[in-house]
Amino acid sequence: MHTTTKYAATALAAALGVTALAGCGSSDDDTSGSGASKGSKTVTLVSHDSFNASPDVLKEFTKQTGYTVKVLKSGDAGAALNQEILTKGSPRGDVFFGVDNTLLSRALDQGLFTPYEAKGLDAVAADTRLDAEHRVTPVDTGDICVNYDKKYFADKKLDPPNSFADLLKPAYKNLLVTENAATSSPGLGFLLGTIADSGEDGYQDYWKKLKANGVKVVDGWEQAYNEEFSGSAGGKKANADRPLVVSYASSPPVEVYYADPQPTEAPTGVATATCFRQIEFAGLLDGAKNQAGGKALLDFLISKTFQEDMPLQMFVDPVVEGTKLPEVYTKFGATVDKPFTVDPAKIAANREQWVQAWSSIAVK
C-alpha cells in the first residue's frame, strides 16, 4: 500500500544517474529465498527495496560474527510487510527491516516478531523505543517535510513557506505537489502531520482549504519529486513547474552529494515546521530458522559501524545517540527540532478512516 520510507533517497540517487550499492551478501550455504537452515552461516534480512549498506560494513559483520547477510528485497514497505503477514510463522527470512511507526501496530498485532532485546539498546534514543516488549528494535529515523525550490522563491522575491498554515496563503496557490496518502508513505506522513497540527476535528477543514489553494496530488514520491518539483535534478530535466513538494529533510544533501560537480549550496530547502517524524524498526521474525544469526544482525544494526554508515547509504538519521554524521549530511540537511508525531496506537485505530476522509477531499 505504501511506498518505502526511504525510497525517496534511493530513487533520487537514480534520478541523478547514480547506481546505489546493493546491501547484500551471498553464501554457498544457502542460495534460496528462505531463511537459513539450522547451523547455516547465512542470515537473511527481508526488507523493502531501499535497504542499503556499504559492502565493507557487511563484510565487517561477517568478520565479527561469522554470518553472511543475504538481503531479500520485497518492494515497498507496505508490500514487504504484507508478504510477511501472508507467510507468518514460516517466514522467508530471519529478520525484517523497514516497518515504520505508521504500520507498526499492524505488524505487532499480527504477531510477526519474536521478542529480543538487542545488545546496545540502552544507547538508542528513548523516544524511538516504542515497543516495551522488544519485539522490534528501532534502527533509524527520518522526517517527512515540505521541500522548496530556492531559485524559484529567490527569483520571485518571495519567502518560502515554513508551516502548514503558510501553505494556505494565496501567495503559494498552485505551488505544492504531494503524494497520495493511500499509496505513498510520504503522502501518509504529510497527512498525519496535518492531523497532528490541526487536530482530528480540524484536519478535514485544513485539507479543504489546501485543496482550494491548488495542491496537486500524485500517486507517489518519484512522480512528485522527479517529475513535478522544479527544484530537483529530475524536475529540472522534466521542466517541472511546482516549487513545493512533500519529501524528506534529508533530500537537500542528496541533491548535493550526487551532483557533479557538487554545488556549494543545496538547491532546495526544507520547511521545518511541516515535518512528521518516521521511525523504522527491525525485528526477529517468528519462526526464523537462524535465530542466532538474526539476533546478531539486530545487534549489528544498532552498532556504531552500521549506524555511521546509514546517513549516506539510505539518507536517514541514526537512532544511537552520539553517532558521528558525515559533513555533507549535516551541512546541507535540515535540523528538525520539533517534528510532529502521532501515537502508533492512534494511527492503527484511525488510519483507514483518516485516509478515506482525506481521499474524499483531496482526490475527488
mmCIF file of N, CA and C in Angstrom, residues 26-30 35-37 40-44 66-70 94 290 293:
data_model
loop_
_atom_site.group_PDB
_atom_site.id
_atom_site.type_symbol
_atom_site.label_atom_id
_atom_site.label_comp_id
_atom_site.label_asym_id
_atom_site.label_seq_id
_atom_site.Cartn_x
_atom_site.Cartn_y
_atom_site.Cartn_z
ATOM 1 N N SER A 26 26.231 -12.939 -0.131
ATOM 2 C CA SER A 26 25.812 -14.252 -0.608
ATOM 3 C C SER A 26 26.576 -15.313 0.154
ATOM 4 N N SER A 27 26.129 -16.528 0.036
ATOM 5 C CA SER A 27 26.770 -17.625 0.752
ATOM 6 C C SER A 27 26.528 -18.927 0.021
ATOM 7 N N ASP A 28 27.529 -19.768 0.000
ATOM 8 C CA ASP A 28 27.357 -21.079 -0.611
ATOM 9 C C ASP A 28 26.435 -21.964 0.202
ATOM 10 N N ASP A 29 26.245 -21.598 1.477
ATOM 11 C CA ASP A 29 25.416 -22.413 2.362
ATOM 12 C C ASP A 29 23.954 -22.387 1.977
ATOM 13 N N ASP A 30 23.507 -21.245 1.458
ATOM 14 C CA ASP A 30 22.066 -21.064 1.274
ATOM 15 C C ASP A 30 21.833 -20.096 0.139
ATOM 16 N N GLY A 35 14.777 -18.494 4.828
ATOM 17 C CA GLY A 35 15.741 -18.306 5.900
ATOM 18 C C GLY A 35 16.759 -19.431 5.913
ATOM 19 N N ALA A 36 17.889 -19.180 6.571
ATOM 20 C CA ALA A 36 18.960 -20.167 6.598
ATOM 21 C C ALA A 36 18.543 -21.386 7.410
ATOM 22 N N SER A 37 19.066 -22.518 7.041
ATOM 23 C CA SER A 37 18.798 -23.727 7.805
ATOM 24 C C SER A 37 19.587 -23.689 9.103
ATOM 25 N N SER A 40 23.373 -22.847 9.618
ATOM 26 C CA SER A 40 23.853 -22.121 8.460
ATOM 27 C C SER A 40 24.548 -20.847 8.891
ATOM 28 N N LYS A 41 25.502 -20.416 8.090
ATOM 29 C CA LYS A 41 26.203 -19.166 8.353
ATOM 30 C C LYS A 41 25.632 -18.020 7.525
ATOM 31 N N THR A 42 24.458 -18.223 6.950
ATOM 32 C CA THR A 42 23.743 -17.158 6.252
ATOM 33 C C THR A 42 22.593 -16.676 7.113
ATOM 34 N N VAL A 43 22.459 -15.373 7.245
ATOM 35 C CA VAL A 43 21.303 -14.788 7.920
ATOM 36 C C VAL A 43 20.580 -13.932 6.889
ATOM 37 N N THR A 44 19.285 -14.154 6.727
ATOM 38 C CA THR A 44 18.509 -13.495 5.681
ATOM 39 C C THR A 44 17.718 -12.324 6.246
ATOM 40 N N GLY A 66 30.817 -14.219 11.831
ATOM 41 C CA GLY A 66 30.876 -15.428 11.020
ATOM 42 C C GLY A 66 29.670 -15.615 10.123
ATOM 43 N N TYR A 67 28.665 -14.735 10.256
ATOM 44 C CA TYR A 67 27.457 -14.828 9.422
ATOM 45 C C TYR A 67 27.564 -13.920 8.197
ATOM 46 N N THR A 68 27.041 -14.395 7.084
ATOM 47 C CA THR A 68 26.933 -13.592 5.869
ATOM 48 C C THR A 68 25.497 -13.119 5.719
ATOM 49 N N VAL A 69 25.337 -11.844 5.424
ATOM 50 C CA VAL A 69 23.999 -11.278 5.272
ATOM 51 C C VAL A 69 23.505 -11.482 3.847
ATOM 52 N N LYS A 70 22.308 -12.027 3.753
ATOM 53 C CA LYS A 70 21.612 -12.109 2.470
ATOM 54 C C LYS A 70 20.383 -11.229 2.563
ATOM 55 N N ASP A 94 15.014 -14.234 8.341
ATOM 56 C CA ASP A 94 15.249 -14.265 9.780
ATOM 57 C C ASP A 94 14.933 -12.938 10.463
ATOM 58 N N ASN A 290 17.208 -19.184 11.473
ATOM 59 C CA ASN A 290 18.521 -18.848 12.019
ATOM 60 C C ASN A 290 18.357 -17.756 13.078
ATOM 61 N N GLY A 293 21.700 -16.071 14.250
ATOM 62 C CA GLY A 293 22.183 -15.103 13.269
ATOM 63 C C GLY A 293 21.315 -13.859 13.229
#
